[in-house]
């Protein structure tokens, strides 16, 4: 799947990635390349207990697919709500976002987006360098994962400054925040490409999502039926030490239902600001 990194969703993702009344879809962002090429560049954040802030507003170019009738199916209120929610989620680390350009894409074939068929052509026709290009399509399908809520590319050499997101969850779920988390270097809380994280956190800096203040997560499908407190009610699972998992049902980078996923952790914020400074500081 190239440099595309697994979800959300949305979470997503995101995830975070459940659109009301719709089938639950996962995130299409692929983290394997990130692990292979960039893990050695990650600063050791295991001892950080505070959020390292930057003060920067980044430019988003928003491209919205029209359908055959020339309608986008996305309201301005939805567009504004999505940005407000994104800025609220990123405010603790100082990163903020604004729309520098909002345009409709009249090439309606992109509305039923298929990564293998459409990504290259769409970027040739609609792309603004040095900005975060966000494409809204009715459906999104990746080469590796099929239908998803969205996907992006994680930071590093030769990456792409794009997020492709399903319209259904835009402004009503945290798919946008979930995919932006990937864009700035966050992995899923249930990541296992680098080994399984233990409940006691003894290997948290070398396994799982490589972040120590996100609880170990055994459940890639977010298979919980949360109560009003969003407590995990899925299958009782233990790690290799026999310790019981207490999954991070509130975390934006998990696959738990959108009604629960609402926040990042301090170390996740520190990862994102570090990756912004190291790999995405060219953004306007």
Short mmCIF file of C-alpha atoms in Angstrom, two decimals:
data_model
loop_
_atom_site.label_atom_id
_atom_site.label_comp_id
_atom_site.label_asym_id
_atom_site.label_seq_id
_atom_site.Cartn_x
_atom_site.Cartn_y
_atom_site.Cartn_z
CA UNK A 1 0.00 0.00 0.00
CA UNK A 2 3.00 2.26 -0.44
CA UNK A 3 3.47 4.77 2.32
CA UNK A 4 -0.19 4.92 3.23
CA UNK A 5 -0.81 4.25 6.82
CA UNK A 6 -3.39 1.87 8.23
CA UNK A 7 -7.17 3.27 9.87
CA UNK A 8 -9.74 5.43 11.82
CA UNK A 9 -12.08 5.15 10.43
CA UNK A 10 -12.45 6.79 11.36
CA UNK A 11 -11.44 6.38 14.02
CA UNK A 12 -11.42 6.19 11.69
CA UNK A 13 -10.24 6.10 12.18
CA UNK A 14 -10.45 6.82 12.89
CA UNK A 15 -13.11 5.72 13.41
CA UNK A 16 -14.08 7.50 16.00
CA UNK A 17 -14.88 5.97 12.95
CA UNK A 18 -18.49 5.22 13.19
CA UNK A 19 -20.80 7.42 11.17
CA UNK A 20 -24.27 7.51 12.61
CA UNK A 21 -26.50 4.91 11.02
CA UNK A 22 -23.73 3.53 8.84
CA UNK A 23 -21.66 0.39 8.73
CA UNK A 24 -18.54 0.75 10.84
CA UNK A 25 -15.45 1.27 8.70
CA UNK A 26 -11.82 1.28 9.67
CA UNK A 27 -8.96 3.62 8.87
CA UNK A 28 -6.78 3.00 5.81
CA UNK A 29 -3.53 4.54 7.04
CA UNK A 30 -0.61 2.09 6.87
CA UNK A 31 2.14 2.38 9.50
CA UNK A 32 4.55 -0.28 8.22
CA UNK A 33 6.78 2.12 6.27
CA UNK A 34 6.86 4.48 9.23
CA UNK A 35 8.19 1.69 11.43
CA UNK A 36 10.77 0.58 8.89
CA UNK A 37 12.22 3.98 8.00
CA UNK A 38 11.44 6.39 10.80
CA UNK A 39 11.38 4.61 14.12
CA UNK A 40 15.01 5.53 14.74
CA UNK A 41 14.20 9.24 14.38
CA UNK A 42 11.63 9.27 17.17
CA UNK A 43 12.74 11.17 20.27
CA UNK A 44 12.49 9.32 23.57
CA UNK A 45 9.33 10.70 25.10
CA UNK A 46 8.85 8.01 27.73
CA UNK A 47 9.69 10.37 30.61
CA UNK A 48 7.72 13.38 29.39
CA UNK A 49 4.82 14.30 31.66
CA UNK A 50 4.05 17.71 30.17
CA UNK A 51 2.92 18.79 26.71
CA UNK A 52 5.58 20.47 24.59
CA UNK A 53 3.80 23.22 22.68
CA UNK A 54 4.36 24.92 19.37
CA UNK A 55 2.51 28.00 18.22
CA UNK A 56 1.62 27.48 14.59
CA UNK A 57 -1.46 27.67 12.39
CA UNK A 58 -1.22 25.39 9.36
CA UNK A 59 -3.05 25.82 6.06
CA UNK A 60 -5.56 23.23 4.85
CA UNK A 61 -6.64 23.12 1.21
CA UNK A 62 -10.08 21.53 1.19
CA UNK A 63 -11.16 19.73 -1.99
CA UNK A 64 -14.78 18.52 -2.06
CA UNK A 65 -16.03 16.02 -4.61
CA UNK A 66 -19.25 16.77 -6.46
CA UNK A 67 -21.63 14.03 -7.55
CA UNK A 68 -23.14 13.59 -11.01
CA UNK A 69 -25.75 16.25 -10.24
CA UNK A 70 -23.12 18.80 -9.24
CA UNK A 71 -23.87 18.60 -5.52
CA UNK A 72 -21.26 18.03 -2.82
CA UNK A 73 -23.65 16.80 -0.15
CA UNK A 74 -21.57 18.65 2.45
CA UNK A 75 -22.88 21.77 4.18
CA UNK A 76 -20.79 24.76 5.19
CA UNK A 77 -21.89 24.12 8.77
CA UNK A 78 -20.43 20.61 8.53
CA UNK A 79 -17.18 21.98 7.11
CA UNK A 80 -16.91 24.57 9.88
CA UNK A 81 -17.79 22.03 12.56
CA UNK A 82 -15.04 19.67 11.34
CA UNK A 83 -12.43 22.42 11.60
CA UNK A 84 -13.63 23.52 15.03
CA UNK A 85 -13.45 19.97 16.36
CA UNK A 86 -10.00 19.45 14.86
CA UNK A 87 -8.69 22.67 16.42
CA UNK A 88 -10.20 21.75 19.77
CA UNK A 89 -8.48 18.37 19.75
CA UNK A 90 -5.09 19.85 18.79
CA UNK A 91 -5.24 22.99 20.96
CA UNK A 92 -3.26 21.51 23.90
CA UNK A 93 -0.10 21.21 21.75
CA UNK A 94 -0.51 24.58 20.02
CA UNK A 95 -1.05 23.29 16.48
CA UNK A 96 -4.06 24.90 14.82
CA UNK A 97 -5.52 24.73 11.33
CA UNK A 98 -7.37 27.00 8.93
CA UNK A 99 -8.80 26.60 5.45
CA UNK A 100 -6.67 28.59 3.02
CA UNK A 101 -8.76 27.42 0.04
CA UNK A 102 -12.03 25.56 -0.32
CA UNK A 103 -12.94 24.24 -3.77
CA UNK A 104 -15.40 21.84 -5.35
CA UNK A 105 -14.07 19.10 -7.63
CA UNK A 106 -16.37 18.80 -10.64
CA UNK A 107 -14.81 15.52 -11.75
CA UNK A 108 -17.50 13.37 -10.15
CA UNK A 109 -15.62 10.09 -10.73
CA UNK A 110 -13.52 10.97 -7.68
CA UNK A 111 -16.62 10.99 -5.47
CA UNK A 112 -16.51 7.18 -5.27
CA UNK A 113 -12.79 7.32 -4.57
CA UNK A 114 -10.52 4.35 -5.19
CA UNK A 115 -6.92 4.89 -4.21
CA UNK A 116 -5.40 2.76 -6.95
CA UNK A 117 -7.50 4.34 -9.68
CA UNK A 118 -7.85 7.94 -8.58
CA UNK A 119 -5.17 9.17 -6.17
CA UNK A 120 -2.46 10.07 -8.68
CA UNK A 121 -4.84 11.74 -11.13
CA UNK A 122 -6.68 13.63 -8.40
CA UNK A 123 -3.43 15.02 -7.02
CA UNK A 124 -2.35 16.12 -10.50
CA UNK A 125 -5.59 18.05 -10.94
CA UNK A 126 -6.24 19.27 -7.40
CA UNK A 127 -3.27 19.85 -5.12
CA UNK A 128 -1.66 22.84 -3.44
CA UNK A 129 1.97 22.33 -2.36
CA UNK A 130 3.11 23.02 1.20
CA UNK A 131 -0.43 22.81 2.51
CA UNK A 132 -2.40 19.91 3.97
CA UNK A 133 -4.63 18.77 1.12
CA UNK A 134 -7.89 17.25 2.40
CA UNK A 135 -10.17 15.49 -0.09
CA UNK A 136 -13.79 14.76 0.84
CA UNK A 137 -15.42 11.91 -1.08
CA UNK A 138 -18.67 10.02 -0.60
CA UNK A 139 -16.82 6.72 -0.31
CA UNK A 140 -13.13 5.95 0.15
CA UNK A 141 -11.46 2.68 -0.82
CA UNK A 142 -7.77 1.84 -0.36
CA UNK A 143 -5.76 -0.78 -2.19
CA UNK A 144 -4.98 -2.80 0.92
CA UNK A 145 -8.06 -2.38 3.10
CA UNK A 146 -10.99 -1.74 0.77
CA UNK A 147 -13.70 0.64 2.08
CA UNK A 148 -12.46 2.85 4.93
CA UNK A 149 -13.46 6.08 6.64
CA UNK A 150 -10.23 7.73 5.60
CA UNK A 151 -6.48 7.44 5.17
CA UNK A 152 -3.34 9.54 5.00
CA UNK A 153 0.43 9.21 4.76
CA UNK A 154 2.63 9.34 7.82
CA UNK A 155 5.58 11.77 8.02
CA UNK A 156 8.97 11.16 6.48
CA UNK A 157 10.96 11.48 3.25
CA UNK A 158 8.86 11.35 0.10
CA UNK A 159 5.56 11.45 1.96
CA UNK A 160 2.38 12.96 0.53
CA UNK A 161 0.51 15.89 2.07
CA UNK A 162 -2.95 14.44 1.63
CA UNK A 163 -5.84 13.17 3.73
CA UNK A 164 -8.72 11.45 1.95
CA UNK A 165 -11.84 11.29 4.13
CA UNK A 166 -15.39 10.03 3.75
CA UNK A 167 -17.99 12.80 3.84
CA UNK A 168 -20.24 10.86 6.23
CA UNK A 169 -18.13 11.39 9.34
CA UNK A 170 -16.68 14.79 8.48
CA UNK A 171 -17.73 17.21 11.19
CA UNK A 172 -19.76 14.62 13.08
CA UNK A 173 -17.02 12.22 14.22
CA UNK A 174 -13.31 12.41 14.97
CA UNK A 175 -12.18 10.85 11.70
CA UNK A 176 -10.50 14.15 10.79
CA UNK A 177 -8.57 14.27 14.08
CA UNK A 178 -7.70 10.57 13.84
CA UNK A 179 -6.22 10.88 10.35
CA UNK A 180 -4.44 14.12 11.26
CA UNK A 181 -2.94 12.19 14.17
CA UNK A 182 -1.50 9.69 11.68
CA UNK A 183 -0.32 12.55 9.48
CA UNK A 184 1.77 13.78 12.40
CA UNK A 185 3.17 10.39 13.33
CA UNK A 186 0.69 8.70 15.66
CA UNK A 187 0.01 4.98 15.45
CA UNK A 188 -3.12 3.13 16.45
CA UNK A 189 -3.30 2.29 20.13
CA UNK A 190 -3.51 -1.38 19.15
CA UNK A 191 -0.46 -1.25 16.86
CA UNK A 192 1.41 -4.58 16.76
CA UNK A 193 3.89 -4.25 13.88
CA UNK A 194 6.66 -3.75 16.44
CA UNK A 195 5.46 -6.31 18.96
CA UNK A 196 2.62 -6.49 21.46
CA UNK A 197 2.60 -3.98 24.29
CA UNK A 198 2.28 -5.43 27.79
CA UNK A 199 -0.34 -4.20 30.22
CA UNK A 200 2.28 -3.24 32.82
CA UNK A 201 3.93 -0.89 30.30
CA UNK A 202 7.37 -2.46 30.70
CA UNK A 203 7.91 -2.51 26.93
CA UNK A 204 5.82 0.54 26.04
CA UNK A 205 8.73 2.39 24.41
CA UNK A 206 9.61 -0.45 22.02
CA UNK A 207 6.26 -2.13 21.31
CA UNK A 208 2.70 -1.22 20.46
CA UNK A 209 2.25 2.44 19.53
CA UNK A 210 5.63 3.35 21.11
CA UNK A 211 3.89 5.74 23.49
CA UNK A 212 3.84 5.00 27.21
CA UNK A 213 0.82 6.94 28.43
CA UNK A 214 -1.64 5.12 26.15
CA UNK A 215 -2.86 1.92 27.77
CA UNK A 216 -2.11 -1.36 26.01
CA UNK A 217 -4.96 -2.14 23.61
CA UNK A 218 -5.77 -5.71 22.49
CA UNK A 219 -8.83 -4.83 20.43
CA UNK A 220 -8.26 -3.65 16.84
CA UNK A 221 -11.97 -3.71 16.15
CA UNK A 222 -13.00 -1.65 19.15
CA UNK A 223 -15.27 -4.52 20.11
CA UNK A 224 -16.78 -2.81 23.12
CA UNK A 225 -20.34 -1.93 23.93
CA UNK A 226 -19.57 1.04 26.17
CA UNK A 227 -21.83 2.04 28.98
CA UNK A 228 -22.49 5.67 29.83
CA UNK A 229 -18.98 5.95 31.30
CA UNK A 230 -17.44 4.37 28.18
CA UNK A 231 -15.97 1.54 30.22
CA UNK A 232 -14.70 -1.39 28.19
CA UNK A 233 -17.28 -4.16 28.08
CA UNK A 234 -15.78 -6.38 25.40
CA UNK A 235 -14.10 -9.75 25.80
CA UNK A 236 -11.89 -10.16 28.85
CA UNK A 237 -8.35 -10.60 27.53
CA UNK A 238 -4.98 -11.03 29.22
CA UNK A 239 -1.48 -10.38 27.89
CA UNK A 240 1.41 -12.86 27.93
CA UNK A 241 2.02 -12.05 31.61
CA UNK A 242 -1.55 -12.88 32.51
CA UNK A 243 -2.45 -9.25 33.21
CA UNK A 244 -5.89 -8.00 32.21
CA UNK A 245 -6.15 -5.31 29.55
CA UNK A 246 -7.92 -2.05 30.40
CA UNK A 247 -8.15 -0.58 26.89
CA UNK A 248 -7.98 3.17 26.14
CA UNK A 249 -11.61 3.59 25.06
CA UNK A 250 -11.32 7.40 25.18
CA UNK A 251 -8.35 7.64 22.83
CA UNK A 252 -8.76 9.19 19.39
CA UNK A 253 -6.26 6.73 17.90
CA UNK A 254 -8.24 3.67 19.00
CA UNK A 255 -11.09 1.92 17.19
CA UNK A 256 -13.60 2.37 19.99
CA UNK A 257 -16.96 3.99 19.23
CA UNK A 258 -17.07 7.64 18.35
CA UNK A 259 -19.24 8.46 21.36
CA UNK A 260 -16.22 7.65 23.56
CA UNK A 261 -13.09 8.64 21.64
CA UNK A 262 -12.43 12.23 22.56
CA UNK A 263 -8.78 12.91 23.40
CA UNK A 264 -5.07 12.48 22.85
CA UNK A 265 -2.56 11.93 25.66
CA UNK A 266 0.39 14.24 26.55
CA UNK A 267 2.90 11.89 24.92
CA UNK A 268 0.78 11.68 21.78
CA UNK A 269 0.83 15.48 21.60
CA UNK A 270 4.60 15.42 22.07
CA UNK A 271 4.99 12.89 19.25
CA UNK A 272 2.95 15.10 16.93
CA UNK A 273 4.83 18.31 17.71
CA UNK A 274 8.15 16.46 17.33
CA UNK A 275 7.13 15.06 13.95
CA UNK A 276 5.89 18.46 12.85
CA UNK A 277 9.27 20.00 13.71
CA UNK A 278 11.33 17.14 12.27
CA UNK A 279 9.38 16.18 9.15
CA UNK A 280 6.60 18.68 8.35
CA UNK A 281 7.97 22.11 9.24
CA UNK A 282 7.82 23.06 5.53
CA UNK A 283 4.05 23.42 5.78
CA UNK A 284 2.64 26.91 5.40
#
